mmCIF file of C-alpha atoms in Angstrom:
data_model
loop_
_atom_site.group_PDB
_atom_site.id
_atom_site.type_symbol
_atom_site.label_atom_id
_atom_site.label_comp_id
_atom_site.label_asym_id
_atom_site.label_seq_id
_atom_site.Cartn_x
_atom_site.Cartn_y
_atom_site.Cartn_z
ATOM 1 C CA MET A 1 94.723 102.821 83.756
ATOM 2 C CA ALA A 2 96.604 99.404 84.650
ATOM 3 C CA ALA A 3 94.434 96.420 83.961
ATOM 4 C CA THR A 4 93.305 93.820 86.964
ATOM 5 C CA ASN A 5 95.717 91.336 86.004
ATOM 6 C CA GLN A 6 98.592 93.607 84.922
ATOM 7 C CA ARG A 7 101.559 94.053 86.826
ATOM 8 C CA LEU A 8 101.413 96.914 88.938
ATOM 9 C CA PRO A 9 104.567 99.498 89.018
ATOM 10 C CA VAL A 10 105.956 99.867 92.192
ATOM 11 C CA THR A 11 108.475 102.884 93.033
ATOM 12 C CA VAL A 12 110.557 102.379 96.256
ATOM 13 C CA VAL A 13 111.609 106.323 97.650
ATOM 14 C CA THR A 14 113.992 105.761 100.438
ATOM 15 C CA GLY A 15 116.748 108.358 102.148
ATOM 16 C CA PHE A 16 117.115 109.100 105.635
ATOM 17 C CA LEU A 17 114.484 111.614 108.192
ATOM 18 C CA GLY A 18 114.680 115.152 106.119
ATOM 19 C CA ALA A 19 116.097 114.127 103.204
ATOM 20 C CA GLY A 20 113.474 115.638 101.036
ATOM 21 C CA LYS A 21 111.568 112.093 99.955
ATOM 22 C CA SER A 22 108.116 113.476 100.944
ATOM 23 C CA THR A 23 109.055 117.043 99.073
ATOM 24 C CA LEU A 24 109.630 114.736 96.037
ATOM 25 C CA LEU A 25 106.784 112.477 96.885
ATOM 26 C CA ARG A 26 104.205 115.884 96.700
ATOM 27 C CA GLN A 27 105.542 117.132 93.581
ATOM 28 C CA LEU A 28 105.317 113.841 91.649
ATOM 29 C CA LEU A 29 101.913 113.031 92.785
ATOM 30 C CA LEU A 30 100.725 116.865 92.184
ATOM 31 C CA THR A 31 102.107 116.548 88.272
ATOM 32 C CA SER A 32 101.957 112.835 87.289
ATOM 33 C CA GLY A 33 98.575 112.878 86.066
ATOM 34 C CA LEU A 34 98.724 109.315 87.351
ATOM 35 C CA ARG A 35 96.338 107.507 89.165
ATOM 36 C CA LEU A 36 99.198 106.889 92.737
ATOM 37 C CA ALA A 37 98.815 105.298 95.598
ATOM 38 C CA VAL A 38 101.140 106.069 98.286
ATOM 39 C CA LEU A 39 102.022 103.738 101.476
ATOM 40 C CA VAL A 40 104.213 105.839 103.917
ATOM 41 C CA ASN A 41 105.955 104.245 106.780
ATOM 42 C CA GLU A 42 105.413 106.714 109.062
ATOM 43 C CA PHE A 43 106.852 106.518 112.711
ATOM 44 C CA GLY A 44 104.381 108.526 115.470
ATOM 45 C CA GLU A 45 105.938 111.855 116.575
ATOM 46 C CA VAL A 46 109.192 111.755 114.706
ATOM 47 C CA GLY A 47 108.186 110.399 111.340
ATOM 48 C CA ILE A 48 106.938 111.634 108.363
ATOM 49 C CA ASP A 49 103.668 112.878 108.212
ATOM 50 C CA GLY A 50 101.187 111.284 106.243
ATOM 51 C CA ASP A 51 98.891 114.240 106.645
ATOM 52 C CA LEU A 52 101.649 116.378 104.627
ATOM 53 C CA ILE A 53 100.951 114.483 101.985
ATOM 54 C CA ARG A 54 97.027 114.055 102.429
ATOM 55 C CA SER A 55 96.620 117.517 102.360
ATOM 56 C CA CYS A 56 98.501 118.320 99.273
ATOM 57 C CA GLY A 57 95.611 118.036 96.821
ATOM 58 C CA PHE A 58 97.017 115.150 94.481
ATOM 59 C CA CYS A 59 93.134 113.521 94.464
ATOM 60 C CA PRO A 60 89.891 113.773 95.777
ATOM 61 C CA GLU A 61 89.474 113.582 99.133
ATOM 62 C CA GLU A 62 86.513 110.217 98.772
ATOM 63 C CA GLU A 63 90.050 108.210 97.384
ATOM 64 C CA LEU A 64 91.986 109.508 99.471
ATOM 65 C CA ASP A 65 91.572 106.421 102.383
ATOM 66 C CA GLY A 66 92.238 104.099 99.162
ATOM 67 C CA ARG A 67 95.286 106.289 97.915
ATOM 68 C CA VAL A 68 97.498 107.206 100.956
ATOM 69 C CA VAL A 69 98.395 104.387 103.405
ATOM 70 C CA GLU A 70 99.826 105.072 106.639
ATOM 71 C CA LEU A 71 102.267 101.912 108.163
ATOM 72 C CA ALA A 72 103.638 103.509 111.708
ATOM 73 C CA ASN A 73 104.553 100.144 113.091
ATOM 74 C CA GLY A 74 107.568 100.489 112.688
ATOM 75 C CA CYS A 75 110.372 99.995 110.685
ATOM 76 C CA LEU A 76 109.079 98.746 106.965
ATOM 77 C CA CYS A 77 111.623 95.704 106.357
ATOM 78 C CA CYS A 78 111.289 94.686 109.660
ATOM 79 C CA THR A 79 107.768 94.483 109.556
ATOM 80 C CA VAL A 80 106.962 93.002 105.705
ATOM 81 C CA GLN A 81 104.968 90.197 106.863
ATOM 82 C CA ASP A 82 102.565 91.506 109.785
ATOM 83 C CA GLU A 83 102.660 94.848 108.227
ATOM 84 C CA PHE A 84 103.808 95.630 104.476
ATOM 85 C CA LEU A 85 102.333 92.134 103.120
ATOM 86 C CA PRO A 86 98.450 92.638 104.619
ATOM 87 C CA THR A 87 98.569 96.063 103.336
ATOM 88 C CA MET A 88 99.637 95.654 99.600
ATOM 89 C CA GLN A 89 96.861 92.889 99.201
ATOM 90 C CA VAL A 90 94.320 95.589 100.740
ATOM 91 C CA LEU A 91 95.887 97.955 97.706
ATOM 92 C CA LEU A 92 95.674 95.096 95.166
ATOM 93 C CA GLN A 93 92.093 94.421 95.588
ATOM 94 C CA ARG A 94 91.687 97.837 93.712
ATOM 95 C CA ALA A 95 94.608 97.702 91.246
ATOM 96 C CA ASP A 96 92.559 97.973 88.179
ATOM 97 C CA GLN A 97 92.002 101.714 89.619
ATOM 98 C CA LEU A 98 95.711 102.739 89.654
ATOM 99 C CA ASP A 99 98.374 103.240 87.740
ATOM 100 C CA GLY A 100 101.036 102.581 90.631
ATOM 101 C CA ILE A 101 102.353 102.170 93.613
ATOM 102 C CA VAL A 102 105.012 104.242 95.115
ATOM 103 C CA VAL A 103 106.640 103.324 98.550
ATOM 104 C CA GLU A 104 108.192 105.984 101.005
ATOM 105 C CA THR A 105 109.810 104.335 103.361
ATOM 106 C CA SER A 106 111.105 105.339 106.562
ATOM 107 C CA GLY A 107 115.105 106.783 107.279
ATOM 108 C CA LEU A 108 115.579 103.249 109.073
ATOM 109 C CA ALA A 109 114.814 101.201 106.172
ATOM 110 C CA LEU A 110 117.101 98.905 104.576
ATOM 111 C CA PRO A 111 115.827 98.784 101.118
ATOM 112 C CA VAL A 112 116.630 95.610 99.802
ATOM 113 C CA PRO A 113 115.029 93.904 101.990
ATOM 114 C CA LEU A 114 111.601 95.433 101.361
ATOM 115 C CA VAL A 115 112.772 94.874 97.202
ATOM 116 C CA GLN A 116 113.038 91.747 98.180
ATOM 117 C CA ALA A 117 109.031 91.208 99.544
ATOM 118 C CA PHE A 118 107.782 92.053 96.563
ATOM 119 C CA GLY A 119 109.068 88.511 95.488
ATOM 120 C CA TRP A 120 107.075 86.868 97.943
ATOM 121 C CA PRO A 121 104.399 84.272 96.192
ATOM 122 C CA GLU A 122 100.936 86.878 97.708
ATOM 123 C CA ILE A 123 101.932 89.949 95.470
ATOM 124 C CA ARG A 124 105.039 88.933 93.624
ATOM 125 C CA THR A 125 102.551 88.228 90.044
ATOM 126 C CA ARG A 126 100.549 91.460 90.830
ATOM 127 C CA THR A 127 103.535 93.588 91.482
ATOM 128 C CA ARG A 128 106.545 95.076 89.518
ATOM 129 C CA VAL A 129 109.334 96.896 91.408
ATOM 130 C CA SER A 130 109.976 99.791 88.879
ATOM 131 C CA GLY A 131 112.876 101.549 90.335
ATOM 132 C CA VAL A 132 114.192 102.218 93.729
ATOM 133 C CA ILE A 133 115.167 105.999 94.028
ATOM 134 C CA THR A 134 117.390 107.074 96.871
ATOM 135 C CA VAL A 135 116.998 110.843 98.153
ATOM 136 C CA VAL A 136 120.142 112.449 100.057
ATOM 137 C CA ASP A 137 120.257 115.919 101.474
ATOM 138 C CA GLY A 138 123.468 117.410 99.455
ATOM 139 C CA GLU A 139 123.442 119.994 101.849
ATOM 140 C CA ALA A 140 124.409 118.041 104.729
ATOM 141 C CA LEU A 141 126.381 115.904 102.445
ATOM 142 C CA ALA A 142 128.510 118.783 101.708
ATOM 143 C CA ALA A 143 129.024 119.798 105.313
ATOM 144 C CA GLY A 144 130.298 116.740 105.855
ATOM 145 C CA SER A 145 127.151 114.059 107.281
ATOM 146 C CA VAL A 146 125.014 112.056 105.349
ATOM 147 C CA VAL A 147 121.981 112.965 107.532
ATOM 148 C CA GLY A 148 120.494 116.765 108.453
ATOM 149 C CA ASP A 149 119.641 116.208 111.989
ATOM 150 C CA PRO A 150 121.577 112.839 113.418
ATOM 151 C CA SER A 151 119.696 113.863 116.852
ATOM 152 C CA ALA A 152 115.968 113.636 114.805
ATOM 153 C CA LEU A 153 117.591 110.111 113.664
ATOM 154 C CA GLU A 154 118.473 108.576 116.272
ATOM 155 C CA ALA A 155 114.826 109.997 117.969
ATOM 156 C CA GLN A 156 113.214 107.705 114.963
ATOM 157 C CA ARG A 157 115.593 104.806 116.081
ATOM 158 C CA LEU A 158 114.533 104.842 119.909
ATOM 159 C CA ALA A 159 110.416 105.551 118.480
ATOM 160 C CA ASP A 160 110.785 102.011 116.531
ATOM 161 C CA HIS A 161 110.437 99.145 118.355
ATOM 162 C CA ASN A 162 110.031 97.022 115.895
ATOM 163 C CA LEU A 163 113.758 97.325 114.102
ATOM 164 C CA ASP A 164 115.311 94.398 114.611
ATOM 165 C CA HIS A 165 118.771 95.761 112.490
ATOM 166 C CA LEU A 166 121.256 98.088 114.232
ATOM 167 C CA SER A 167 123.148 99.025 111.065
ATOM 168 C CA THR A 168 124.887 102.409 111.565
ATOM 169 C CA ILE A 169 124.190 105.601 109.606
ATOM 170 C CA GLU A 170 127.157 104.907 107.430
ATOM 171 C CA GLN A 171 126.133 101.473 106.957
ATOM 172 C CA LEU A 172 122.209 102.644 106.233
ATOM 173 C CA PHE A 173 123.426 105.019 103.567
ATOM 174 C CA HIS A 174 125.817 102.675 102.122
ATOM 175 C CA ASP A 175 122.684 100.473 101.523
ATOM 176 C CA GLN A 176 120.479 102.972 101.008
ATOM 177 C CA LEU A 177 122.639 103.762 97.497
ATOM 178 C CA ASP A 178 123.575 100.210 97.238
ATOM 179 C CA ALA A 179 119.976 99.640 96.209
ATOM 180 C CA ALA A 180 119.239 102.649 94.436
ATOM 181 C CA ASP A 181 118.549 102.577 90.605
ATOM 182 C CA LEU A 182 119.193 106.186 90.568
ATOM 183 C CA VAL A 183 120.013 108.866 93.309
ATOM 184 C CA LEU A 184 118.856 112.308 93.829
ATOM 185 C CA LEU A 185 120.645 114.966 95.509
ATOM 186 C CA SER A 186 118.408 117.138 97.143
ATOM 187 C CA ARG A 187 118.672 120.678 98.609
ATOM 188 C CA ALA A 188 120.898 121.210 94.733
ATOM 189 C CA ASP A 189 119.753 125.041 95.024
ATOM 190 C CA ARG A 190 121.976 125.692 97.894
ATOM 191 C CA LEU A 191 125.066 124.140 96.494
ATOM 192 C CA GLN A 192 128.025 125.643 94.164
ATOM 193 C CA PRO A 193 128.390 123.867 91.728
ATOM 194 C CA ASP A 194 131.754 122.351 92.462
ATOM 195 C CA GLN A 195 129.932 121.055 95.357
ATOM 196 C CA ILE A 196 127.903 119.180 92.989
ATOM 197 C CA ALA A 197 129.772 117.777 91.211
ATOM 198 C CA ALA A 198 132.048 116.535 94.189
ATOM 199 C CA LEU A 199 129.322 114.990 95.832
ATOM 200 C CA THR A 200 128.133 113.383 92.830
ATOM 201 C CA THR A 201 131.725 111.973 92.811
ATOM 202 C CA GLN A 202 131.643 110.914 96.257
ATOM 203 C CA ILE A 203 127.922 109.481 95.585
ATOM 204 C CA ALA A 204 128.378 107.591 92.314
ATOM 205 C CA ALA A 205 131.620 105.950 94.079
ATOM 206 C CA LYS A 206 130.231 104.343 96.749
ATOM 207 C CA ALA A 207 126.469 103.492 94.255
ATOM 208 C CA ARG A 208 126.508 100.246 91.296
ATOM 209 C CA PRO A 209 127.995 101.412 88.410
ATOM 210 C CA GLY A 210 125.265 103.139 85.970
ATOM 211 C CA VAL A 211 123.398 105.168 88.579
ATOM 212 C CA SER A 212 123.419 108.641 87.897
ATOM 213 C CA VAL A 213 123.236 110.885 90.580
ATOM 214 C CA LEU A 214 121.372 114.107 89.464
ATOM 215 C CA PRO A 215 120.875 117.293 91.674
ATOM 216 C CA MET A 216 117.575 118.210 92.447
ATOM 217 C CA GLN A 217 115.708 121.567 94.161
ATOM 218 C CA ARG A 218 111.675 121.460 96.002
ATOM 219 C CA GLY A 219 111.692 118.167 94.199
ATOM 220 C CA GLU A 220 111.433 118.841 90.976
ATOM 221 C CA VAL A 221 111.788 115.929 88.677
ATOM 222 C CA PRO A 222 109.871 114.820 85.680
ATOM 223 C CA ALA A 223 107.380 111.885 86.682
ATOM 224 C CA ALA A 224 108.127 110.050 83.913
ATOM 225 C CA LEU A 225 111.852 109.388 85.395
ATOM 226 C CA LEU A 226 110.760 108.791 88.721
ATOM 227 C CA LEU A 227 107.750 106.655 87.516
ATOM 228 C CA GLY A 228 109.843 104.642 84.548
ATOM 229 C CA LEU A 229 107.281 106.651 81.308
ATOM 230 C CA GLU A 230 104.709 104.313 82.203
ATOM 231 C CA ARG A 231 102.764 107.545 80.277
ATOM 232 C CA ASP A 232 101.996 106.201 76.600
ATOM 233 C CA ALA A 233 105.386 105.323 75.293
ATOM 234 C CA HIS A 234 104.197 106.843 71.439
ATOM 235 C CA ALA A 235 103.665 110.347 73.113
ATOM 236 C CA ASP A 236 105.579 110.498 76.310
ATOM 237 C CA HIS A 237 106.407 114.823 76.360
ATOM 238 C CA GLU A 238 103.848 115.878 79.120
ATOM 239 C CA PRO A 239 106.760 115.163 81.316
ATOM 240 C CA HIS A 240 109.578 117.270 80.180
ATOM 241 C CA ASP A 241 108.341 120.823 80.409
ATOM 242 C CA HIS A 242 109.405 121.658 77.210
ATOM 243 C CA ASP A 243 111.504 125.064 76.280
ATOM 244 C CA HIS A 244 111.677 123.662 72.810
ATOM 245 C CA GLU A 245 110.899 120.925 70.701
ATOM 246 C CA HIS A 246 112.802 119.838 67.584
ATOM 247 C CA ASP A 247 113.462 116.530 64.934
ATOM 248 C CA HIS A 248 117.144 115.907 64.460
ATOM 249 C CA ASP A 249 115.602 112.844 61.637
ATOM 250 C CA ASP A 250 112.648 111.840 60.632
ATOM 251 C CA HIS A 251 114.006 109.151 58.473
ATOM 252 C CA HIS A 252 115.663 107.037 61.671
ATOM 253 C CA HIS A 253 112.024 107.638 63.250
ATOM 254 C CA ALA A 254 114.011 109.832 66.166
ATOM 255 C CA HIS A 255 112.660 113.125 68.112
ATOM 256 C CA HIS A 256 114.689 114.788 70.458
ATOM 257 C CA ASP A 257 113.601 117.062 72.985
ATOM 258 C CA HIS A 258 114.852 118.767 75.694
ATOM 259 C CA SER A 259 113.209 120.039 78.928
ATOM 260 C CA HIS A 260 113.919 122.716 81.854
ATOM 261 C CA VAL A 261 116.235 119.644 84.300
ATOM 262 C CA ALA A 262 118.066 119.161 81.176
ATOM 263 C CA MET A 263 116.935 115.750 80.528
ATOM 264 C CA GLN A 264 116.293 114.622 76.906
ATOM 265 C CA SER A 265 114.529 112.115 75.024
ATOM 266 C CA ALA A 266 114.547 109.530 72.272
ATOM 267 C CA VAL A 267 111.810 107.728 70.723
ATOM 268 C CA VAL A 268 113.003 104.442 68.555
ATOM 269 C CA ARG A 269 110.556 102.295 66.499
ATOM 270 C CA LEU A 270 112.419 99.899 63.988
ATOM 271 C CA ASP A 271 110.905 96.610 62.337
ATOM 272 C CA GLY A 272 112.719 93.129 62.031
ATOM 273 C CA PRO A 273 113.782 90.536 64.205
ATOM 274 C CA PHE A 274 115.460 90.381 67.436
ATOM 275 C CA GLU A 275 116.687 87.564 69.454
ATOM 276 C CA ARG A 276 116.096 88.554 72.919
ATOM 277 C CA SER A 277 119.403 87.914 74.599
ATOM 278 C CA LEU A 278 121.352 90.142 72.019
ATOM 279 C CA LEU A 279 118.922 93.027 72.717
ATOM 280 C CA GLU A 280 119.501 92.684 76.467
ATOM 281 C CA GLN A 281 122.708 92.807 75.825
ATOM 282 C CA ALA A 282 122.574 95.584 73.409
ATOM 283 C CA LEU A 283 120.475 97.542 75.687
ATOM 284 C CA GLN A 284 122.756 96.767 78.657
ATOM 285 C CA ALA A 285 125.570 98.411 76.946
ATOM 286 C CA GLN A 286 123.095 101.382 75.721
ATOM 287 C CA ILE A 287 122.992 102.370 79.802
ATOM 288 C CA ARG A 288 126.302 102.161 80.426
ATOM 289 C CA VAL A 289 127.395 103.821 77.284
ATOM 290 C CA GLN A 290 124.754 106.913 77.440
ATOM 291 C CA GLN A 291 124.100 107.025 80.826
ATOM 292 C CA LEU A 292 120.473 106.291 80.479
ATOM 293 C CA LEU A 293 118.207 107.217 83.017
ATOM 294 C CA ARG A 294 114.877 105.585 81.743
ATOM 295 C CA LEU A 295 114.083 103.287 79.757
ATOM 296 C CA LYS A 296 110.662 101.654 77.801
ATOM 297 C CA GLY A 297 109.652 100.020 75.309
ATOM 298 C CA ARG A 298 108.550 96.849 73.985
ATOM 299 C CA ALA A 299 109.872 94.262 71.414
ATOM 300 C CA TRP A 300 107.425 91.563 68.878
ATOM 301 C CA LEU A 301 109.847 88.769 69.017
ATOM 302 C CA PRO A 302 109.842 85.729 66.134
ATOM 303 C CA GLY A 303 107.332 83.070 66.864
ATOM 304 C CA LYS A 304 106.357 84.586 69.787
ATOM 305 C CA ARG A 305 102.554 85.626 70.675
ATOM 306 C CA HIS A 306 103.125 88.407 72.927
ATOM 307 C CA PRO A 307 105.164 90.989 73.170
ATOM 308 C CA LEU A 308 108.037 91.215 75.395
ATOM 309 C CA GLN A 309 108.274 94.345 77.041
ATOM 310 C CA ILE A 310 111.713 96.378 78.020
ATOM 311 C CA GLN A 311 111.949 98.775 81.812
ATOM 312 C CA ALA A 312 115.212 99.867 83.218
ATOM 313 C CA VAL A 313 116.404 102.752 85.512
ATOM 314 C CA GLY A 314 119.493 103.393 85.673
ATOM 315 C CA PRO A 315 121.704 99.677 85.105
ATOM 316 C CA ARG A 316 118.009 97.951 86.603
ATOM 317 C CA LEU A 317 116.904 96.154 82.986
ATOM 318 C CA GLU A 318 113.522 93.586 83.355
ATOM 319 C CA CYS A 319 112.186 92.043 80.332
ATOM 320 C CA TRP A 320 109.774 90.140 80.686
ATOM 321 C CA PHE A 321 106.646 88.525 77.946
ATOM 322 C CA ASP A 322 103.798 89.760 78.732
ATOM 323 C CA SER A 323 101.076 87.458 78.542
ATOM 324 C CA GLN A 324 98.216 90.037 79.476
ATOM 325 C CA ALA A 325 99.162 92.203 77.249
ATOM 326 C CA PRO A 326 96.483 92.711 74.278
ATOM 327 C CA ALA A 327 96.297 90.073 71.571
ATOM 328 C CA GLU A 328 96.994 92.655 68.758
ATOM 329 C CA ARG A 329 100.523 91.602 67.115
ATOM 330 C CA PRO A 330 101.493 93.391 64.590
ATOM 331 C CA ASP A 331 102.034 91.814 61.278
ATOM 332 C CA THR A 332 105.927 92.653 61.390
ATOM 333 C CA ASP A 333 108.705 92.075 64.337
ATOM 334 C CA GLY A 334 110.169 94.954 65.579
ATOM 335 C CA LEU A 335 110.164 96.869 68.836
ATOM 336 C CA GLU A 336 109.632 100.241 69.747
ATOM 337 C CA LEU A 337 111.182 102.132 73.134
ATOM 338 C CA VAL A 338 111.656 105.477 74.791
ATOM 339 C CA ALA A 339 114.745 106.471 76.601
ATOM 340 C CA LEU A 340 115.611 109.124 79.135
ATOM 341 C CA GLY A 341 119.250 110.708 80.022
ATOM 342 C CA LEU A 342 121.529 113.894 80.383
ATOM 343 C CA ALA A 343 122.113 113.076 76.661
ATOM 344 C CA VAL A 344 120.696 110.693 75.502
ATOM 345 C CA ASP A 345 121.657 109.974 71.088
ATOM 346 C CA GLY A 346 118.433 108.283 69.656
ATOM 347 C CA ALA A 347 120.556 107.590 66.281
ATOM 348 C CA ALA A 348 123.673 105.691 68.140
ATOM 349 C CA LEU A 349 120.656 103.542 70.784
ATOM 350 C CA GLU A 350 119.287 102.829 67.433
ATOM 351 C CA GLN A 351 122.559 101.749 65.322
ATOM 352 C CA ALA A 352 123.798 99.716 68.193
ATOM 353 C CA LEU A 353 120.199 97.736 68.145
ATOM 354 C CA LEU A 354 120.407 97.243 64.503
ATOM 355 C CA ALA A 355 124.188 95.961 64.908
#
């Protein structure tokens, strides 16, 4: 569980109405095993029904009021100061009882202003954005539309009297992809392999370099991928639903396993001095070359009392010295990392870091 004075990781889930955000969220809440709070951007009659999340049984009933918060007064990005920030401050009053926060935006929200809101003084020292996940309706996109039900989206727009941006659907789609650290293509079970390949290429061309596009069905995506490996990095195996597991190279302390969703992981532990800027450059390069989906770890650098925390989702790499970490510095410098991807080469990652 997160300590009170640690920055609580926040995962932002965005996408149009009907794209599959709520299905993903319910699955995440039921399988993560983490104490998550959920902030849902609700829109009255046409919005996402927060009751669906409340009723999924992810937490004891007596905890629901503190774990599920609905913001029904309009687009999050348009009500940051009046609605979003006060709500976050209330949630953070019980941060010591949470492992993370998931924010599900409405289909009209611009994700970038919302992410920027986490830089506001009121909450920036207590939260960090772990990743932005954009859900795209694969079935609709295959049919030529970025949204499955344009009329419902328009009704949502008309119902939001606080909406202060008039972006077109295409502009919103562009913003959702531009903000994404990971894109999930929903309803993949209704698509042929060649359709998934074509849509992946189409989306990747509009997203930032390094952002992966993964097919999804019924919201079934490993929690570790969505939440940034928030479980113990030493034994991060539970979310992978192993079919089998095997070690490739014990000498290099790298482990490699496969999952039902073809996701692989590798754990790398190395002793020795590392220089921060070179380390970050090497990690950025490996994220790009191996198309890593998630990366988490920490490094003990020469002369530094506190560890350098390392977090990445897609191309978003964030490193910072964690002054709140327990003062249990090992005798030697070094690092430990966990990487997730579709084809992770732990040995190559290790070699790149040692180069």
